[in-house]
mmCIF file of N, CA and C in Angstrom:
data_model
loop_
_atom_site.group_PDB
_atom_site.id
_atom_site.type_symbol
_atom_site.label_atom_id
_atom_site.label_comp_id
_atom_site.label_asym_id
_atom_site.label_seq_id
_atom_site.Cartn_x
_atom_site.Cartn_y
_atom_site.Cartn_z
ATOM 1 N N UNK A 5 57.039 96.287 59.765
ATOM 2 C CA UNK A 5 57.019 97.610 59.162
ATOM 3 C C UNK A 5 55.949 98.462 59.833
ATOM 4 N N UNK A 6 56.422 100.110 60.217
ATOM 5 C CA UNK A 6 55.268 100.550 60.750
ATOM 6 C C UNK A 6 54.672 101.407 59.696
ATOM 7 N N UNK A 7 53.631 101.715 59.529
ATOM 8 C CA UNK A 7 53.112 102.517 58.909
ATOM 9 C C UNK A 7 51.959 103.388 59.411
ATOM 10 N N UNK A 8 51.673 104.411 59.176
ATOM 11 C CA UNK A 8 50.222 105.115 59.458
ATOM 12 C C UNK A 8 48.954 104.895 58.015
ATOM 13 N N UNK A 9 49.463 104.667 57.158
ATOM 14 C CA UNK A 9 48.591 104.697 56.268
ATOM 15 C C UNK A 9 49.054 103.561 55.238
ATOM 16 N N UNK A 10 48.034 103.496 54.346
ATOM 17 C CA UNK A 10 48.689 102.033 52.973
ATOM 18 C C UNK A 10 48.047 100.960 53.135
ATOM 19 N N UNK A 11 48.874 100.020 52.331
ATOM 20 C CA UNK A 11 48.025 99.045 52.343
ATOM 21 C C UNK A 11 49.194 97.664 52.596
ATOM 22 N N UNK A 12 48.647 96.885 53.834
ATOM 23 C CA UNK A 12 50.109 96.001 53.782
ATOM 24 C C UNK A 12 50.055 94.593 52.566
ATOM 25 N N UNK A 13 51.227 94.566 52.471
ATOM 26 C CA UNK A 13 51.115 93.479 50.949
ATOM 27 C C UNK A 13 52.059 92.345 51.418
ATOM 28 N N UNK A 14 51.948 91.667 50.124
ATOM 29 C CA UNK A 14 52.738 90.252 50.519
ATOM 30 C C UNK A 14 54.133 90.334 50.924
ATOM 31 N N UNK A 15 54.906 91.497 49.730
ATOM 32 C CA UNK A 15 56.105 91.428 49.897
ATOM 33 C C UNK A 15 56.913 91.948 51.750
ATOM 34 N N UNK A 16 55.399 93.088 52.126
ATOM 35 C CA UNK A 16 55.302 93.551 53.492
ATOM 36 C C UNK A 16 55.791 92.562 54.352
ATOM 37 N N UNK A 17 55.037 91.352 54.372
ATOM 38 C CA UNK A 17 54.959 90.628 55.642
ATOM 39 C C UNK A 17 56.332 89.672 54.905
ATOM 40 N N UNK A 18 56.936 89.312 53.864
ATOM 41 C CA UNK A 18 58.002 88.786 53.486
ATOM 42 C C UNK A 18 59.216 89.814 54.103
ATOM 43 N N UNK A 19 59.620 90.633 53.947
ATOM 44 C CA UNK A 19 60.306 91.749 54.530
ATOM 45 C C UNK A 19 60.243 91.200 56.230
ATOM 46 N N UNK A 20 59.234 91.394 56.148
ATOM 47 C CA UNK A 20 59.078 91.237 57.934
ATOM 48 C C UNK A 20 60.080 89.632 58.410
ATOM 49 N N UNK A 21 59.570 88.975 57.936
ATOM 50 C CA UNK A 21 60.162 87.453 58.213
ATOM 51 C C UNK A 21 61.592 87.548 57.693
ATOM 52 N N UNK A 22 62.028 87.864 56.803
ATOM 53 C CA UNK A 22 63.232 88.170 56.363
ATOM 54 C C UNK A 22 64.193 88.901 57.705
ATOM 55 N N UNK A 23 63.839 90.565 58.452
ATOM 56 C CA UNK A 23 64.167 90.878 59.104
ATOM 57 C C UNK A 23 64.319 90.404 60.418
ATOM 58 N N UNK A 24 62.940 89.569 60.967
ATOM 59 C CA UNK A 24 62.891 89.349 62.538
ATOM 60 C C UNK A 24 63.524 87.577 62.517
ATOM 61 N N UNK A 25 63.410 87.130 61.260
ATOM 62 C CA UNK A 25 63.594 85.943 61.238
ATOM 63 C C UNK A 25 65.074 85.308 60.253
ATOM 64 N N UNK A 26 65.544 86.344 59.564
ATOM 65 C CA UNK A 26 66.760 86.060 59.046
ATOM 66 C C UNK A 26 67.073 84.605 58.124
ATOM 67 N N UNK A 27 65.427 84.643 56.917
ATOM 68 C CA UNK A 27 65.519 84.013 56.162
ATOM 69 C C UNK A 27 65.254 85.135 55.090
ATOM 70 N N UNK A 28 66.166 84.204 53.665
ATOM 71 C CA UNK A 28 66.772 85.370 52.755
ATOM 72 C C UNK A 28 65.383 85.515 52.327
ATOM 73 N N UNK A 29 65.325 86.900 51.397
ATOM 74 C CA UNK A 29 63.941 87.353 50.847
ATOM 75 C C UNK A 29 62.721 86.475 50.401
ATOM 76 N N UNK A 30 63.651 85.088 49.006
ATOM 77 C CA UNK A 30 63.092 84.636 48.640
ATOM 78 C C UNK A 30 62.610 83.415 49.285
ATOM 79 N N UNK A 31 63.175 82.911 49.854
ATOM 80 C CA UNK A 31 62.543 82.041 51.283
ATOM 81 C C UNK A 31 61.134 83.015 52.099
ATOM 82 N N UNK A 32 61.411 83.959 52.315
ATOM 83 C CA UNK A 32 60.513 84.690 53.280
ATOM 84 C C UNK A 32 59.145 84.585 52.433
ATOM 85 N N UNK A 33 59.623 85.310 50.904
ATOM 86 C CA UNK A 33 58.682 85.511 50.115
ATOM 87 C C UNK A 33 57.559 83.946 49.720
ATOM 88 N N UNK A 34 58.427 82.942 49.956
ATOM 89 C CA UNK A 34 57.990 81.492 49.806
ATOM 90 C C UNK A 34 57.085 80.782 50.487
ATOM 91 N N UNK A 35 57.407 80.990 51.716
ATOM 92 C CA UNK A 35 56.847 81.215 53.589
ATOM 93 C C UNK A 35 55.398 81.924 53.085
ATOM 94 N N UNK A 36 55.285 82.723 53.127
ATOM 95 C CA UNK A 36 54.478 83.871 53.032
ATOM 96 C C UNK A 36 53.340 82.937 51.699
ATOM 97 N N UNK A 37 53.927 82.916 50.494
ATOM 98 C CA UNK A 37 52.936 82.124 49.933
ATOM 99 C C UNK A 37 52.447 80.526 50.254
ATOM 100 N N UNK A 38 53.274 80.325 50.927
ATOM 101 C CA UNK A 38 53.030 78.745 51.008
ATOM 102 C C UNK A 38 51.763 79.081 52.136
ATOM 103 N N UNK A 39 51.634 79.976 52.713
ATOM 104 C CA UNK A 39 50.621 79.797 54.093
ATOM 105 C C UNK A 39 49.411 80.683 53.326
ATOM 106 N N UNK A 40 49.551 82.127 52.453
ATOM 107 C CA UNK A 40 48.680 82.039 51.850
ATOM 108 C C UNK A 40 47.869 80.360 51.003
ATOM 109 N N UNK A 41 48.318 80.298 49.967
ATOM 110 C CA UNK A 41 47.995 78.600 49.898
ATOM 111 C C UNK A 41 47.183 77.556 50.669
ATOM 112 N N UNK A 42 47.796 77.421 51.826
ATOM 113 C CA UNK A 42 47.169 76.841 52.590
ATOM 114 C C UNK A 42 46.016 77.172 52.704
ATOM 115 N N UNK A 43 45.898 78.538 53.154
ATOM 116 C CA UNK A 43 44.508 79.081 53.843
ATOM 117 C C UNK A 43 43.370 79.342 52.546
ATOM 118 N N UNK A 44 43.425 79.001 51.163
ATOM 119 C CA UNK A 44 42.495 79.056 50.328
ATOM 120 C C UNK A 44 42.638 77.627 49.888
ATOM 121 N N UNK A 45 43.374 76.855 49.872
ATOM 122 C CA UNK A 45 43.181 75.708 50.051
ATOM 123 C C UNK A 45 42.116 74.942 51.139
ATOM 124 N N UNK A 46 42.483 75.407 52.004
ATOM 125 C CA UNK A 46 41.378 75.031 52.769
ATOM 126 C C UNK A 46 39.789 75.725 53.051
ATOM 127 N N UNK A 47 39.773 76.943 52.528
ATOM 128 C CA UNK A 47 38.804 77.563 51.508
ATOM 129 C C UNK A 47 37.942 76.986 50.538
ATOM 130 N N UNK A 48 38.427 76.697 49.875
ATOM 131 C CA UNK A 48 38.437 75.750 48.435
ATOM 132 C C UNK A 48 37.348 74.860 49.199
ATOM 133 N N UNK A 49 37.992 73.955 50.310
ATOM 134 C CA UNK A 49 37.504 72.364 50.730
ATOM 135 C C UNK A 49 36.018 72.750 51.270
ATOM 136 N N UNK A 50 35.912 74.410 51.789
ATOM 137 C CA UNK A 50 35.066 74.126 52.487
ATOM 138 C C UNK A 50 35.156 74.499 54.192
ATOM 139 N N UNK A 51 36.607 74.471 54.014
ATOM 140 C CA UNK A 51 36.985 74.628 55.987
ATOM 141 C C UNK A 51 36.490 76.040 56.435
ATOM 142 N N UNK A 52 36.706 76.387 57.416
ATOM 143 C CA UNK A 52 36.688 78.000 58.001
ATOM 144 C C UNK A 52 38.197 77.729 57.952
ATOM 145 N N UNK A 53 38.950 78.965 58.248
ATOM 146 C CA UNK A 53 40.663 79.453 58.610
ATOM 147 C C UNK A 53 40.216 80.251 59.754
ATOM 148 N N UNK A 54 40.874 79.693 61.110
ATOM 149 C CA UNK A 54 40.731 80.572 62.347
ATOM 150 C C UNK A 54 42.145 80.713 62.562
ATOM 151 N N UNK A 55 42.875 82.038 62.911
ATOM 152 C CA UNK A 55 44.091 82.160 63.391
ATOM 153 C C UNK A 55 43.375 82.810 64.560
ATOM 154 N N UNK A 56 44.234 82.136 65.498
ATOM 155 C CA UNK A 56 43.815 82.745 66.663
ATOM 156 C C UNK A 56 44.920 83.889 67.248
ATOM 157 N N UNK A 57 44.153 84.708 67.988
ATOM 158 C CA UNK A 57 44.346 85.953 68.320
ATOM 159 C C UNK A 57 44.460 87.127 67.195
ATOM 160 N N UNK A 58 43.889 86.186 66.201
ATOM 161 C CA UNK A 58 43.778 87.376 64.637
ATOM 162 C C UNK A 58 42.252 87.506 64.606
ATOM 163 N N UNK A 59 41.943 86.377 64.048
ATOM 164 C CA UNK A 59 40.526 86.014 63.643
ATOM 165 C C UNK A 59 40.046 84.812 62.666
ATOM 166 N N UNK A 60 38.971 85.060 62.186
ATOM 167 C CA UNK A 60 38.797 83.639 61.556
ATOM 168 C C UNK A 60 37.877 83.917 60.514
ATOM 169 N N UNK A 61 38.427 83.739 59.150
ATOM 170 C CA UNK A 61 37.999 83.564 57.355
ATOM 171 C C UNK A 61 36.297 81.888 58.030
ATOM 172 N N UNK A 62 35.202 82.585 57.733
ATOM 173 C CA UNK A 62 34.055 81.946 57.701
ATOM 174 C C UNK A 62 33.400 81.836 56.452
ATOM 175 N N UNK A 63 32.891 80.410 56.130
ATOM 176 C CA UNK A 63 32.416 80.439 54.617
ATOM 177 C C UNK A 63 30.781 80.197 55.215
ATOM 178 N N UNK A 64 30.294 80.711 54.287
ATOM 179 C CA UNK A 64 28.639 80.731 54.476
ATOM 180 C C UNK A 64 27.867 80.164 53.146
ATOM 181 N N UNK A 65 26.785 79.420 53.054
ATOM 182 C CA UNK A 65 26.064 79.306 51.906
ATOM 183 C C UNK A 65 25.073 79.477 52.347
ATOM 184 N N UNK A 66 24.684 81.256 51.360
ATOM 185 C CA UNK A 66 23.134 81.835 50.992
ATOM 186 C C UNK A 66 22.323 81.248 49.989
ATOM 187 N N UNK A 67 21.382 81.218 50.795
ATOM 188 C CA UNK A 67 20.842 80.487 49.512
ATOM 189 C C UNK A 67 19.812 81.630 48.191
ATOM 190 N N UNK A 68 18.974 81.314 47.633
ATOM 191 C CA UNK A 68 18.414 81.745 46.557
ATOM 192 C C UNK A 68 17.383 82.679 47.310
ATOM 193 N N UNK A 69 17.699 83.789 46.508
ATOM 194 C CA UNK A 69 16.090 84.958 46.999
ATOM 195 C C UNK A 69 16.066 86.016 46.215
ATOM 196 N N UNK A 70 14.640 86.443 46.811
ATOM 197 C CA UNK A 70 14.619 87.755 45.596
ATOM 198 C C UNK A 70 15.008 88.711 45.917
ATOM 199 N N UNK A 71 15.925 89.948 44.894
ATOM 200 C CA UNK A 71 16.375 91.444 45.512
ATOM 201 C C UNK A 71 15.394 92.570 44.604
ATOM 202 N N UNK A 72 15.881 93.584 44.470
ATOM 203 C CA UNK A 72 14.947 94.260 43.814
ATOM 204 C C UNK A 72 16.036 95.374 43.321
ATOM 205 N N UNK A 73 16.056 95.731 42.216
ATOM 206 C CA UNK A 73 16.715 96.716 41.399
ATOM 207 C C UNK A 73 16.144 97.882 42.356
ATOM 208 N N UNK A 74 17.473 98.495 42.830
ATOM 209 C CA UNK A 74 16.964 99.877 43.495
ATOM 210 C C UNK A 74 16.655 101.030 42.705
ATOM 211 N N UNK A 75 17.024 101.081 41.769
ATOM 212 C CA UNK A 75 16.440 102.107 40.775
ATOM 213 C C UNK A 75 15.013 101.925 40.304
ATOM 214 N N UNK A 76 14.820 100.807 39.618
ATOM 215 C CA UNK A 76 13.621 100.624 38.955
ATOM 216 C C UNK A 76 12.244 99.992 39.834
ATOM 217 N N UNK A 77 12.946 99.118 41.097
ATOM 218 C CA UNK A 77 11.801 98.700 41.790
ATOM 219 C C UNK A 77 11.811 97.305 40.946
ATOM 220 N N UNK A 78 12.240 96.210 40.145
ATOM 221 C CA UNK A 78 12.015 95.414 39.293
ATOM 222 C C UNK A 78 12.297 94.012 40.653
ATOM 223 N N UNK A 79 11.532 93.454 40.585
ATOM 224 C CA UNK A 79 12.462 91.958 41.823
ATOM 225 C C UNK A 79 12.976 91.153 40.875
ATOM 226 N N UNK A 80 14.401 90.946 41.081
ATOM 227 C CA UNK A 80 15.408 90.070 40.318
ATOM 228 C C UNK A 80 15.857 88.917 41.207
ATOM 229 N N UNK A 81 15.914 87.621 40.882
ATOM 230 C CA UNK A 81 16.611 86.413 41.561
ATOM 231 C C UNK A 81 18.156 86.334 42.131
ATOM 232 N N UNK A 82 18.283 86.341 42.993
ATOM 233 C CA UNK A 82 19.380 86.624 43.372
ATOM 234 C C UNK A 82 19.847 84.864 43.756
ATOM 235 N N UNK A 83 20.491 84.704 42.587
ATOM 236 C CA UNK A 83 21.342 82.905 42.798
ATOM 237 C C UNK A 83 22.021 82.796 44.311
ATOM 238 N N UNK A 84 21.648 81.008 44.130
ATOM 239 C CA UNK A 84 22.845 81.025 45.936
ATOM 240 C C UNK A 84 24.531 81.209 45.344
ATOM 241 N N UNK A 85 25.040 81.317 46.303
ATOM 242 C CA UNK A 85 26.328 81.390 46.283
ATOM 243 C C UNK A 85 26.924 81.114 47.949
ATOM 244 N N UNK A 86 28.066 80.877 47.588
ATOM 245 C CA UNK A 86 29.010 80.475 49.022
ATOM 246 C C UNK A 86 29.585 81.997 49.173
ATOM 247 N N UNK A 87 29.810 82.621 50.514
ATOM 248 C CA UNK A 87 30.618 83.874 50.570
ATOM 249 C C UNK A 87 31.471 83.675 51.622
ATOM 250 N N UNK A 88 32.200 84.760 52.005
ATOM 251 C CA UNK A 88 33.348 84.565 52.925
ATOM 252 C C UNK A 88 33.328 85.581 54.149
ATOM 253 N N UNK A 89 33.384 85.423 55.201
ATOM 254 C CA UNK A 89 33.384 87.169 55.907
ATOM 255 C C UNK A 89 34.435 86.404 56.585
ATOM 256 N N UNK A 90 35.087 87.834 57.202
ATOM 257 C CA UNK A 90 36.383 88.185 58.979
ATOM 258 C C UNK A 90 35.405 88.260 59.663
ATOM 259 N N UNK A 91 35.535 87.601 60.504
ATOM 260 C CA UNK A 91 35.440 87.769 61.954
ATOM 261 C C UNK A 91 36.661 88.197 63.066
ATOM 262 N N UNK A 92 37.434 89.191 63.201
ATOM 263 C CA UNK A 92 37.969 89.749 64.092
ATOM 264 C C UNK A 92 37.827 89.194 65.559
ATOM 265 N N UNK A 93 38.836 88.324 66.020
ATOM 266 C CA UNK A 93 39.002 88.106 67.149
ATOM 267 C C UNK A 93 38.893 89.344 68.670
ATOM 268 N N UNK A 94 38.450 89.031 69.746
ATOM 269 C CA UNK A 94 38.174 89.998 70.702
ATOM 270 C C UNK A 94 39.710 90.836 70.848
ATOM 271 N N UNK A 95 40.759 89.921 70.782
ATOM 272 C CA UNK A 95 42.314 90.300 71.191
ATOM 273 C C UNK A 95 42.652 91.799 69.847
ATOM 274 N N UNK A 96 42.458 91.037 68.410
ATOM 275 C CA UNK A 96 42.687 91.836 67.799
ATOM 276 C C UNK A 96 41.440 93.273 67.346
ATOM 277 N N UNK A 97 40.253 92.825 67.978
ATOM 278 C CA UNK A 97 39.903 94.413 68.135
ATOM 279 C C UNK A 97 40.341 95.255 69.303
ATOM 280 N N UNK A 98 40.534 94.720 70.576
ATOM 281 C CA UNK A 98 40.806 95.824 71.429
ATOM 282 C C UNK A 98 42.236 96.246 70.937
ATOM 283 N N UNK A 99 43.434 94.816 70.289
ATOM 284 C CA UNK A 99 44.739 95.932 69.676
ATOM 285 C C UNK A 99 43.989 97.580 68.959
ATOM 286 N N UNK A 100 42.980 97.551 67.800
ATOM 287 C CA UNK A 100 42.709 98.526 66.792
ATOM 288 C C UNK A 100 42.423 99.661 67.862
ATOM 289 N N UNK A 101 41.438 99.215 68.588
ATOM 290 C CA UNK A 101 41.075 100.164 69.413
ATOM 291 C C UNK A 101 41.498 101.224 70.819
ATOM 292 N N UNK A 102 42.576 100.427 70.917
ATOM 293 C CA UNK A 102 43.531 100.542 71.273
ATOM 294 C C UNK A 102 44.801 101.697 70.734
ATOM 295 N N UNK A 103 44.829 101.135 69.121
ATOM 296 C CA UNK A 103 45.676 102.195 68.260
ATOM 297 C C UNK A 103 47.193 101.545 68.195
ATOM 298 N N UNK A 104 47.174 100.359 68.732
ATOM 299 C CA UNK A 104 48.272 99.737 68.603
ATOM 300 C C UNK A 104 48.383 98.034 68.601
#
């Protein structure tokens, strides 16, 4: 699907597989979750998710420190937690930058 603006969604990339790949919706739509799944599944464990020539889902554990209420100036504990960032592969930034 092309678009200039929006936001792409599940049923998006189900559509897509449906069309280029000529499995019926709900198969596509199935596809589509089963690999979501996967990739927080392996989330879950702990893994990174690298698709290559996309990029790669990185889990990090911060640990414990102090922040400070920006209003008041107060220093509050800021608990550890595990977080997640994209890392954007080199291929798929020059596509953006690119414009295509």
């Amino acid at each position: 699907m092309s678009r200039s603006v929006g936001t792409l969604t599940r049923a998006d990339l189900a559509e897509t597989i449906n069309r280029k790949m000529g499995f019926s919706r709900a198969e596509s739509l199935d596809m589509v979750e089963s690999i979501l799944e996967h990739m927080c599944g392996a989330l879950k464990k702990g893994e990174n998710v690298k698709i290559s020539g996309f990029g790669s889902f990185v889990l990090r554990d911060k640990k414990e420190r102090v922040g400070r209420n920006p209003k008041t100036g107060v220093e509050v504990p800021i608990t550890p937690r595990r977080v997640m960032t994209f890392r954007a592969s080199q291929l798929l930034r020059e596509r953006i930058a690119k414009g295509g």
